[in-house]
Amino acid sequence: MTILKYPTNSELQAALQRSNWDYRALEPMISEIFDDVKRNGEEALIRYTKHFDKVTVASITRPLDEEVVLEVNLMQAIDTAFEAIKSFHESQRTIPQPIVTTPGVSCWQRETPIARVGLYVPGGSAPLFSTVLMLAIPAMVAGCKEIVMATPPQRDGSVHPAIVYAAKKCGVTSILTLGGAQAIAAMVFGTDYTPACYKIFGPGNTFVTAAKIYAQTLGIAIDMPAGPSEVLIIADAFANPDFVAADLIAQAEHGADSQVVLLTDSPELCDAVAVALKEQLMNLPRAPIASKALATSCLVVLPSLMACVEGSNYYAPEHLILSVEDPNTLLNAIENAGTIFIGKYGCESLGDYATGANHTLPTAGFAKAYSGVSLSSFCKTITIQNVTQEGLRNLGPTIVTLANAEGLAGHANAVRVRLEELKNK
Amino acid sequence: MTILKYPTNSELQAALQRSNWDYRALEPMISEIFDDVKRNGEEALIRYTKHFDKVTVASITRPLDEEVVLEVNLMQAIDTAFEAIKSFHESQRTIPQPIVTTPGVSCWQRETPIARVGLYVPGGSAPLFSTVLMLAIPAMVAGCKEIVMATPPQRDGSVHPAIVYAAKKCGVTSILTLGGAQAIAAMVFGTDYTPACYKIFGPGNTFVTAAKIYAQTLGIAIDMPAGPSEVLIIADAFANPDFVAADLIAQAEHGADSQVVLLTDSPELCDAVAVALKEQLMNLPRAPIASKALATSCLVVLPSLMACVEGSNYYAPEHLILSVEDPNTLLNAIENAGTIFIGKYGCESLGDYATGANHTLPTAGFAKAYSGVSLSSFCKTITIQNVTQEGLRNLGPTIVTLANAEGLAGHANAVRVRLEELKNK
């Protein structure tokens, strides 16, 4: 844990440097897996599952029509999260609004679901059903026809009931028991059980991310590239150091490569957070992981809250927590972030599960150009253009001038044949 | 020109097959250019311009503060197009709408401009100022701070005044006189005159597209991959064969690799269009190009208009023209298209220039997953989450259950420390 007080700009930028990873180094391996899966289908998928996941599976799919047994408490909590996520994503529906741009010419946009989507849900020590909710609910709300989900099998080849429960609830149409790059390849090329998908979503390790980037070179859309999860907290003297420390730790426990940063204008708060971190770590089951992540992270004191905002915009965090007395003055100055939490009681773990906002967000500085997953991630926008006789009369001569200036006489002609016909009316 | 009457499904799909191109074959060359530009900057850029464009330039940038002399007629036509495009893209602005997902918890989305964008405007026999309008207007409306434009130099190293006029009008902040893969590399890495861009837009040949795909593997966002331009027309017996032929030709004149398709339920219309095509081609300056494109294209008669819609959804055209008596019944069944023209007087060339809708659209079937360029292409969406004490009380226990089930005790702890504090109030 580095503590920096009043660093220079270049010291700050060095402290906020993320570790790089090299897609190009992984590409040959990913390319080989994709070619193999394309050629050999299920045989290759079973082989890779044995090789990478150390699991021998009889089939790469898991039927969805079997009943699922789940603890009632957990089921109810999933249902609560489901409702919040569903209501926020339903509120993102747009209504086409025709705009008259010239008398007789109107244009509008219509959001249309992507027919076939693939969702990747990482495996790990615990079932990440929250990822199922965050990806499958917007797909369901969008109206995607085929929602394929891939998730690595457990040791016994099965899928955790909480994952299956969430998948069924969210309208997933098929489950592939696959992980890693081979899962992405299976969604790109399709399998005997599932169609080839047009767009692939979801977080994952470097192999999964590299496979998604590789899929893009084949013309498949993806939600975004992904790196390790991260949080940046801007806090002032009014912040509760225990809350700040708890939020930093909650992020740090994700993985040893998680990034956590505190920017504050208060040296006292900085010191108090450092103390609280040590205390809280003692009671954390995942302390070994969190400690590693914290070791490479930093607490930084800057001269003002606006300097903190500038540092945050430079870093472009996945999660930004504004733990300040008056977040609204800072809010408008934030340019780059995946999501922003305001309010003293708003911590990242609320948003990770059940505020309703999506937790699939741009990491690694991608928030400078990418949005998190939302309803529109599962749709494409089609523009519709309606031109009447009046519109053609108004706009036609302009088009003829412009088309001729671009050397496209055929474009001018398409207008001219119509103008000619109108003359005879 | 193939004429197919009542083909089987597989015959139709074969006729709608696009020519493939292999990104992977170009990658080594693109990678070399990128590495060279990254290492050698302007020297490499000038060298590539000499090599590929056969133009020796003294500088890779063109100042924007010089006056531009342009024919008044063309200037006015550009101004008309500018207003229409601006008004449609301004209408796409969204207003953040907080949604209460649980009492005490509200979430909303805020669209925020991408700070640095790069626009590629292809060269060619004529100045493509329409591409400048279509890319720079939404960037300006979005509020992007740095709008870098790259376009290949003319023979004398200059940039056509119509391009410069449009660029100045649309708030472009700097012009690079560069084309091809080296232009994309210059926008990715930045130059002495321009910043590194976070997202790159614009059409181009296979080298430009390959360079954009390569840029994605470096973490740079792009608007979409691009292939040759294309139109699909669905027409019924009420369509005017001269209009249909003119629209097919307008698309075909773009390039020998352009794709044009007619799907109709009327054998008579099909025959009449074939005749009209021959007649109109005789008067077209770009007939040699258009003829090549038409040679690989097809006119298809299908049993019904709904069969035409199915064929179109399979093909996912960049431009779709509904040249039918009642377009509204077909409209809702369209799943995949970049843009749709309805109304007998609505031809693609209107939309190419001045209906206000964007002409930068997904080709090559990418309309299955990608949208055309719009205001939102120049923004990223940040979600904002506001949680009050009441919100924490309502949602806290659910979060604790979910976080523990995912094995993330630190996440549960971040909620618990806050719930504890509330107990003491």
Tab-separated table of N, CA and C in Angstrom, chain A residues 125-250:
chain	number	residue	atom	x	y	z
A	125	SER	N	-14.271	-20.031	-7.346
A	125	SER	CA	-14.531	-20.736	-6.095
A	125	SER	C	-16.012	-20.672	-5.713
A	126	ALA	N	-16.750	-19.713	-6.251
A	126	ALA	CA	-18.164	-19.570	-5.891
A	126	ALA	C	-18.979	-19.310	-7.156
A	127	PRO	N	-20.279	-19.611	-7.090
A	127	PRO	CA	-21.105	-19.444	-8.299
A	127	PRO	C	-21.435	-17.973	-8.536
A	128	LEU	N	-21.038	-17.423	-9.692
A	128	LEU	CA	-21.271	-15.997	-9.948
A	128	LEU	C	-22.638	-15.776	-10.606
A	129	PHE	N	-23.690	-16.075	-9.831
A	129	PHE	CA	-25.046	-15.893	-10.362
A	129	PHE	C	-25.339	-14.428	-10.646
A	130	SER	N	-24.620	-13.507	-9.949
A	130	SER	CA	-24.884	-12.086	-10.209
A	130	SER	C	-24.512	-11.723	-11.650
A	131	THR	N	-23.499	-12.374	-12.188
A	131	THR	CA	-23.136	-12.129	-13.596
A	131	THR	C	-24.253	-12.615	-14.523
A	132	VAL	N	-24.873	-13.730	-14.159
A	132	VAL	CA	-26.012	-14.211	-14.956
A	132	VAL	C	-27.095	-13.141	-14.989
A	133	LEU	N	-27.437	-12.600	-13.811
A	133	LEU	CA	-28.495	-11.585	-13.742
A	133	LEU	C	-28.133	-10.369	-14.584
A	134	MET	N	-26.891	-9.909	-14.454
A	134	MET	CA	-26.484	-8.653	-15.100
A	134	MET	C	-26.427	-8.766	-16.613
A	135	LEU	N	-26.195	-9.980	-17.116
A	135	LEU	CA	-26.130	-10.146	-18.571
A	135	LEU	C	-27.456	-10.623	-19.154
A	136	ALA	N	-28.115	-11.547	-18.453
A	136	ALA	CA	-29.300	-12.155	-19.063
A	136	ALA	C	-30.546	-11.282	-18.914
A	137	ILE	N	-30.617	-10.488	-17.848
A	137	ILE	CA	-31.818	-9.640	-17.703
A	137	ILE	C	-31.913	-8.621	-18.848
A	138	PRO	N	-30.856	-7.840	-19.127
A	138	PRO	CA	-31.010	-6.923	-20.276
A	138	PRO	C	-31.254	-7.653	-21.601
A	139	ALA	N	-30.697	-8.860	-21.747
A	139	ALA	CA	-30.947	-9.629	-22.982
A	139	ALA	C	-32.422	-9.990	-23.078
A	140	MET	N	-32.987	-10.377	-21.950
A	140	MET	CA	-34.403	-10.742	-21.901
A	140	MET	C	-35.281	-9.516	-22.147
A	141	VAL	N	-34.943	-8.407	-21.479
A	141	VAL	CA	-35.739	-7.181	-21.636
A	141	VAL	C	-35.655	-6.686	-23.086
A	142	ALA	N	-34.458	-6.825	-23.694
A	142	ALA	CA	-34.294	-6.390	-25.094
A	142	ALA	C	-35.148	-7.240	-26.027
A	143	GLY	N	-35.336	-8.504	-25.655
A	143	GLY	CA	-36.096	-9.407	-26.518
A	143	GLY	C	-35.210	-10.244	-27.433
A	144	CYS	N	-33.975	-10.486	-27.022
A	144	CYS	CA	-33.087	-11.352	-27.808
A	144	CYS	C	-33.721	-12.745	-27.900
A	145	LYS	N	-33.727	-13.319	-29.096
A	145	LYS	CA	-34.424	-14.596	-29.285
A	145	LYS	C	-33.642	-15.765	-28.701
A	146	GLU	N	-32.353	-15.780	-28.935
A	146	GLU	CA	-31.530	-16.885	-28.440
A	146	GLU	C	-30.490	-16.313	-27.499
A	147	ILE	N	-30.545	-16.758	-26.255
A	147	ILE	CA	-29.627	-16.285	-25.220
A	147	ILE	C	-28.815	-17.491	-24.756
A	148	VAL	N	-27.609	-17.602	-25.278
A	148	VAL	CA	-26.737	-18.738	-24.964
A	148	VAL	C	-25.827	-18.328	-23.815
A	149	MET	N	-25.729	-19.179	-22.816
A	149	MET	CA	-24.842	-18.879	-21.697
A	149	MET	C	-23.778	-19.965	-21.604
A	150	ALA	N	-22.538	-19.549	-21.410
A	150	ALA	CA	-21.466	-20.526	-21.199
A	150	ALA	C	-20.842	-20.280	-19.841
A	151	THR	N	-20.626	-21.343	-19.112
A	151	THR	CA	-19.989	-21.235	-17.792
A	151	THR	C	-19.202	-22.515	-17.532
A	152	PRO	N	-18.028	-22.396	-16.932
A	152	PRO	CA	-17.207	-23.600	-16.734
A	152	PRO	C	-17.909	-24.604	-15.819
A	153	PRO	N	-17.759	-25.900	-16.091
A	153	PRO	CA	-18.380	-26.916	-15.234
A	153	PRO	C	-17.692	-26.958	-13.872
A	154	GLN	N	-18.476	-27.391	-12.858
A	154	GLN	CA	-17.868	-27.677	-11.559
A	154	GLN	C	-17.080	-28.997	-11.674
A	155	ARG	N	-16.351	-29.334	-10.624
A	155	ARG	CA	-15.530	-30.559	-10.620
A	155	ARG	C	-16.273	-31.784	-11.147
A	156	ASP	N	-17.578	-31.894	-10.767
A	156	ASP	CA	-18.345	-33.081	-11.166
A	156	ASP	C	-19.037	-32.887	-12.513
A	157	GLY	N	-18.691	-31.814	-13.216
A	157	GLY	CA	-19.267	-31.604	-14.546
A	157	GLY	C	-20.588	-30.851	-14.529
A	158	SER	N	-21.106	-30.599	-13.336
A	158	SER	CA	-22.427	-29.954	-13.245
A	158	SER	C	-22.288	-28.432	-13.224
A	159	VAL	N	-23.438	-27.769	-13.205
A	159	VAL	CA	-23.482	-26.316	-13.054
A	159	VAL	C	-24.163	-26.020	-11.725
A	160	HIS	N	-23.644	-25.070	-10.965
A	160	HIS	CA	-24.189	-24.760	-9.638
A	160	HIS	C	-25.672	-24.371	-9.753
A	161	PRO	N	-26.504	-24.899	-8.841
A	161	PRO	CA	-27.949	-24.628	-8.945
A	161	PRO	C	-28.296	-23.139	-8.926
A	162	ALA	N	-27.506	-22.312	-8.243
A	162	ALA	CA	-27.824	-20.878	-8.216
A	162	ALA	C	-27.661	-20.261	-9.607
A	163	ILE	N	-26.680	-20.759	-10.344
A	163	ILE	CA	-26.461	-20.298	-11.722
A	163	ILE	C	-27.644	-20.726	-12.593
A	164	VAL	N	-28.039	-21.984	-12.436
A	164	VAL	CA	-29.140	-22.499	-13.258
A	164	VAL	C	-30.443	-21.782	-12.892
A	165	TYR	N	-30.634	-21.564	-11.595
A	165	TYR	CA	-31.852	-20.869	-11.156
A	165	TYR	C	-31.928	-19.483	-11.795
A	166	ALA	N	-30.826	-18.739	-11.718
A	166	ALA	CA	-30.811	-17.391	-12.293
A	166	ALA	C	-30.995	-17.441	-13.806
A	167	ALA	N	-30.353	-18.409	-14.440
A	167	ALA	CA	-30.441	-18.510	-15.903
A	167	ALA	C	-31.879	-18.762	-16.350
A	168	LYS	N	-32.552	-19.678	-15.667
A	168	LYS	CA	-33.940	-19.982	-16.018
A	168	LYS	C	-34.830	-18.771	-15.805
A	169	LYS	N	-34.612	-18.087	-14.694
A	169	LYS	CA	-35.437	-16.932	-14.356
A	169	LYS	C	-35.286	-15.818	-15.401
A	170	CYS	N	-34.086	-15.707	-15.961
A	170	CYS	CA	-33.786	-14.608	-16.892
A	170	CYS	C	-33.966	-14.998	-18.355
A	171	GLY	N	-34.550	-16.164	-18.597
A	171	GLY	CA	-34.867	-16.503	-19.980
A	171	GLY	C	-33.692	-16.960	-20.830
A	172	VAL	N	-32.617	-17.429	-20.185
A	172	VAL	CA	-31.520	-18.023	-20.955
A	172	VAL	C	-32.075	-19.216	-21.727
A	173	THR	N	-31.724	-19.345	-23.005
A	173	THR	CA	-32.312	-20.412	-23.811
A	173	THR	C	-31.457	-21.677	-23.861
A	174	SER	N	-30.168	-21.558	-23.603
A	174	SER	CA	-29.348	-22.779	-23.474
A	174	SER	C	-28.074	-22.511	-22.705
A	175	ILE	N	-27.599	-23.547	-22.036
A	175	ILE	CA	-26.374	-23.444	-21.237
A	175	ILE	C	-25.315	-24.357	-21.827
A	176	LEU	N	-24.136	-23.794	-22.057
A	176	LEU	CA	-22.966	-24.594	-22.418
A	176	LEU	C	-22.080	-24.712	-21.185
A	177	THR	N	-21.687	-25.933	-20.838
A	177	THR	CA	-20.801	-26.118	-19.674
A	177	THR	C	-19.359	-26.016	-20.144
A	178	LEU	N	-18.997	-24.797	-20.513
A	178	LEU	CA	-17.667	-24.549	-21.061
A	178	LEU	C	-17.100	-23.282	-20.462
A	179	GLY	N	-15.783	-23.253	-20.292
A	179	GLY	CA	-15.114	-22.051	-19.819
A	179	GLY	C	-13.974	-21.667	-20.752
A	180	GLY	N	-13.340	-20.558	-20.462
A	180	GLY	CA	-12.130	-20.158	-21.177
A	180	GLY	C	-12.338	-19.805	-22.633
A	181	ALA	N	-11.236	-19.775	-23.373
A	181	ALA	CA	-11.278	-19.393	-24.786
A	181	ALA	C	-12.149	-20.343	-25.592
A	182	GLN	N	-12.184	-21.626	-25.186
A	182	GLN	CA	-12.996	-22.592	-25.946
A	182	GLN	C	-14.489	-22.276	-25.828
A	183	ALA	N	-14.901	-21.690	-24.702
A	183	ALA	CA	-16.308	-21.303	-24.547
A	183	ALA	C	-16.648	-20.177	-25.522
A	184	ILE	N	-15.732	-19.222	-25.649
A	184	ILE	CA	-15.973	-18.111	-26.577
A	184	ILE	C	-16.009	-18.640	-28.017
A	185	ALA	N	-15.083	-19.544	-28.332
A	185	ALA	CA	-15.073	-20.136	-29.678
A	185	ALA	C	-16.391	-20.863	-29.953
A	186	ALA	N	-16.894	-21.586	-28.954
A	186	ALA	CA	-18.147	-22.329	-29.130
A	186	ALA	C	-19.306	-21.378	-29.416
A	187	MET	N	-19.303	-20.201	-28.761
A	187	MET	CA	-20.386	-19.240	-29.002
A	187	MET	C	-20.213	-18.541	-30.350
A	188	VAL	N	-18.974	-18.378	-30.783
A	188	VAL	CA	-18.723	-17.752	-32.092
A	188	VAL	C	-19.162	-18.680	-33.227
A	189	PHE	N	-18.764	-19.947	-33.147
A	189	PHE	CA	-19.027	-20.846	-34.273
A	189	PHE	C	-20.348	-21.604	-34.141
A	190	GLY	N	-20.912	-21.632	-32.926
A	190	GLY	CA	-22.109	-22.425	-32.701
A	190	GLY	C	-21.721	-23.866	-32.416
A	191	THR	N	-22.645	-24.603	-31.809
A	191	THR	CA	-22.407	-26.021	-31.504
A	191	THR	C	-23.625	-26.801	-31.992
A	192	ASP	N	-23.624	-28.108	-31.732
A	192	ASP	CA	-24.791	-28.914	-32.107
A	192	ASP	C	-26.042	-28.473	-31.346
A	193	TYR	N	-25.823	-27.779	-30.212
A	193	TYR	CA	-26.960	-27.428	-29.347
A	193	TYR	C	-27.317	-25.949	-29.419
A	194	THR	N	-26.382	-25.136	-29.887
A	194	THR	CA	-26.564	-23.685	-29.799
A	194	THR	C	-26.131	-23.004	-31.096
A	195	PRO	N	-26.796	-21.892	-31.417
A	195	PRO	CA	-26.456	-21.189	-32.656
A	195	PRO	C	-25.159	-20.389	-32.520
A	196	ALA	N	-24.588	-20.002	-33.647
A	196	ALA	CA	-23.487	-19.040	-33.651
A	196	ALA	C	-24.054	-17.700	-33.183
A	197	CYS	N	-23.344	-17.033	-32.277
A	197	CYS	CA	-23.862	-15.785	-31.701
A	197	CYS	C	-23.277	-14.575	-32.432
A	198	TYR	N	-24.078	-13.517	-32.493
A	198	TYR	CA	-23.631	-12.296	-33.179
A	198	TYR	C	-22.843	-11.373	-32.252
A	199	LYS	N	-23.096	-11.487	-30.958
A	199	LYS	CA	-22.409	-10.614	-30.001
A	199	LYS	C	-22.156	-11.401	-28.720
A	200	ILE	N	-20.999	-11.197	-28.135
A	200	ILE	CA	-20.600	-11.961	-26.947
A	200	ILE	C	-20.294	-11.022	-25.793
A	201	PHE	N	-20.823	-11.364	-24.645
A	201	PHE	CA	-20.749	-10.524	-23.451
A	201	PHE	C	-20.093	-11.269	-22.309
A	202	GLY	N	-19.580	-10.507	-21.373
A	202	GLY	CA	-19.223	-11.081	-20.093
A	202	GLY	C	-17.767	-10.934	-19.723
A	203	PRO	N	-17.519	-10.933	-18.413
A	203	PRO	CA	-16.161	-10.797	-17.901
A	203	PRO	C	-15.437	-12.137	-17.953
A	204	GLY	N	-14.160	-12.092	-17.667
A	204	GLY	CA	-13.396	-13.331	-17.639
A	204	GLY	C	-11.928	-13.045	-17.435
A	205	ASN	N	-11.154	-14.095	-17.374
A	205	ASN	CA	-9.708	-13.917	-17.193
A	205	ASN	C	-9.051	-13.468	-18.507
A	206	THR	N	-7.740	-13.404	-18.533
A	206	THR	CA	-7.062	-12.895	-19.736
A	206	THR	C	-7.319	-13.774	-20.960
A	207	PHE	N	-7.499	-15.099	-20.764
A	207	PHE	CA	-7.753	-15.963	-21.920
A	207	PHE	C	-9.126	-15.647	-22.528
A	208	VAL	N	-10.101	-15.442	-21.646
A	208	VAL	CA	-11.445	-15.120	-22.114
A	208	VAL	C	-11.438	-13.772	-22.833
A	209	THR	N	-10.759	-12.784	-22.231
A	209	THR	CA	-10.703	-11.465	-22.864
A	209	THR	C	-9.975	-11.536	-24.207
A	210	ALA	N	-8.861	-12.269	-24.224
A	210	ALA	CA	-8.124	-12.404	-25.492
A	210	ALA	C	-9.007	-13.086	-26.536
A	211	ALA	N	-9.786	-14.080	-26.102
A	211	ALA	CA	-10.667	-14.784	-27.045
A	211	ALA	C	-11.758	-13.849	-27.568
A	212	LYS	N	-12.256	-12.956	-26.716
A	212	LYS	CA	-13.268	-12.000	-27.170
A	212	LYS	C	-12.650	-11.013	-28.168
A	213	ILE	N	-11.443	-10.568	-27.891
A	213	ILE	CA	-10.771	-9.649	-28.825
A	213	ILE	C	-10.521	-10.363	-30.152
A	214	TYR	N	-10.131	-11.632	-30.059
A	214	TYR	CA	-9.920	-12.418	-31.290
A	214	TYR	C	-11.236	-12.561	-32.060
A	215	ALA	N	-12.329	-12.800	-31.313
A	215	ALA	CA	-13.648	-12.933	-31.953
A	215	ALA	C	-13.992	-11.669	-32.747
A	216	GLN	N	-13.599	-10.524	-32.204
A	216	GLN	CA	-13.852	-9.257	-32.916
A	216	GLN	C	-13.181	-9.238	-34.279
A	217	THR	N	-11.988	-9.815	-34.352
A	217	THR	CA	-11.288	-9.806	-35.643
A	217	THR	C	-12.000	-10.708	-36.650
A	218	LEU	N	-12.905	-11.565	-36.166
A	218	LEU	CA	-13.718	-12.408	-37.048
A	218	LEU	C	-15.064	-11.751	-37.355
A	219	GLY	N	-15.256	-10.526	-36.863
A	219	GLY	CA	-16.499	-9.813	-37.165
A	219	GLY	C	-17.584	-9.971	-36.119
A	220	ILE	N	-17.268	-10.616	-35.001
A	220	ILE	CA	-18.244	-10.786	-33.926
A	220	ILE	C	-18.168	-9.560	-33.005
A	221	ALA	N	-19.314	-9.022	-32.631
A	221	ALA	CA	-19.325	-7.887	-31.706
A	221	ALA	C	-19.093	-8.388	-30.283
A	222	ILE	N	-18.514	-7.545	-29.440
A	222	ILE	CA	-18.384	-7.877	-28.015
A	222	ILE	C	-18.866	-6.685	-27.189
A	223	ASP	N	-19.135	-6.942	-25.900
A	223	ASP	CA	-19.565	-5.835	-25.053
A	223	ASP	C	-18.426	-4.846	-24.854
A	224	MET	N	-17.260	-5.344	-24.456
A	224	MET	CA	-16.094	-4.488	-24.229
A	224	MET	C	-14.924	-5.401	-23.868
A	225	PRO	N	-13.697	-4.906	-24.055
A	225	PRO	CA	-12.579	-5.670	-23.517
A	225	PRO	C	-12.602	-5.523	-21.991
A	226	ALA	N	-11.998	-6.449	-21.280
A	226	ALA	CA	-12.079	-6.384	-19.818
A	226	ALA	C	-10.729	-6.641	-19.183
A	227	GLY	N	-10.487	-5.963	-18.097
A	227	GLY	CA	-9.286	-6.207	-17.300
A	227	GLY	C	-9.709	-6.453	-15.866
A	228	PRO	N	-8.751	-6.513	-14.944
A	228	PRO	CA	-9.088	-6.724	-13.543
A	228	PRO	C	-10.012	-5.620	-13.031
A	229	SER	N	-10.849	-5.986	-12.062
A	229	SER	CA	-11.810	-5.044	-11.496
A	229	SER	C	-11.093	-3.968	-10.678
A	230	GLU	N	-11.741	-2.804	-10.521
A	230	GLU	CA	-11.068	-1.682	-9.855
A	230	GLU	C	-12.069	-0.701	-9.257
A	231	VAL	N	-11.628	-0.022	-8.211
A	231	VAL	CA	-12.447	1.040	-7.624
A	231	VAL	C	-11.546	2.238	-7.337
A	232	LEU	N	-12.097	3.420	-7.534
A	232	LEU	CA	-11.424	4.644	-7.105
A	232	LEU	C	-12.414	5.378	-6.212
A	233	ILE	N	-11.946	5.774	-5.031
A	233	ILE	CA	-12.813	6.504	-4.102
A	233	ILE	C	-12.279	7.922	-3.961
A	234	ILE	N	-13.172	8.892	-4.136
A	234	ILE	CA	-12.822	10.274	-3.808
A	234	ILE	C	-13.515	10.576	-2.480
A	235	ALA	N	-12.723	10.912	-1.482
A	235	ALA	CA	-13.291	11.130	-0.151
A	235	ALA	C	-12.795	12.449	0.415
A	236	ASP	N	-13.628	13.099	1.215
A	236	ASP	CA	-13.190	14.320	1.893
A	236	ASP	C	-13.157	14.075	3.410
A	237	ALA	N	-12.916	15.135	4.170
A	237	ALA	CA	-12.778	14.992	5.622
A	237	ALA	C	-14.062	14.503	6.289
A	238	PHE	N	-15.199	14.641	5.588
A	238	PHE	CA	-16.478	14.210	6.165
A	238	PHE	C	-16.737	12.720	5.989
A	239	ALA	N	-15.898	12.054	5.217
A	239	ALA	CA	-16.134	10.630	4.949
A	239	ALA	C	-15.842	9.790	6.191
A	240	ASN	N	-16.511	8.655	6.281
A	240	ASN	CA	-16.285	7.715	7.373
A	240	ASN	C	-15.144	6.776	6.963
A	241	PRO	N	-14.011	6.834	7.663
A	241	PRO	CA	-12.851	6.019	7.233
A	241	PRO	C	-13.142	4.520	7.222
A	242	ASP	N	-14.037	4.064	8.106
A	242	ASP	CA	-14.390	2.639	8.106
A	242	ASP	C	-15.131	2.252	6.832
A	243	PHE	N	-16.007	3.134	6.389
A	243	PHE	CA	-16.740	2.858	5.149
A	243	PHE	C	-15.758	2.819	3.968
A	244	VAL	N	-14.864	3.816	3.952
A	244	VAL	CA	-13.905	3.883	2.837
A	244	VAL	C	-13.020	2.634	2.821
A	245	ALA	N	-12.518	2.260	3.996
A	245	ALA	CA	-11.658	1.066	4.070
A	245	ALA	C	-12.425	-0.173	3.637
A	246	ALA	N	-13.674	-0.287	4.077
A	246	ALA	CA	-14.483	-1.465	3.722
A	246	ALA	C	-14.688	-1.543	2.209
A	247	ASP	N	-14.880	-0.389	1.574
A	247	ASP	CA	-15.095	-0.375	0.121
A	247	ASP	C	-13.815	-0.731	-0.634
A	248	LEU	N	-12.686	-0.252	-0.121
A	248	LEU	CA	-11.410	-0.602	-0.762
A	248	LEU	C	-11.166	-2.107	-0.655
A	249	ILE	N	-11.456	-2.658	0.520
A	249	ILE	CA	-11.248	-4.094	0.738
A	249	ILE	C	-12.205	-4.933	-0.111
A	250	ALA	N	-13.457	-4.474	-0.212
A	250	ALA	CA	-14.439	-5.231	-1.002
A	250	ALA	C	-13.951	-5.367	-2.442
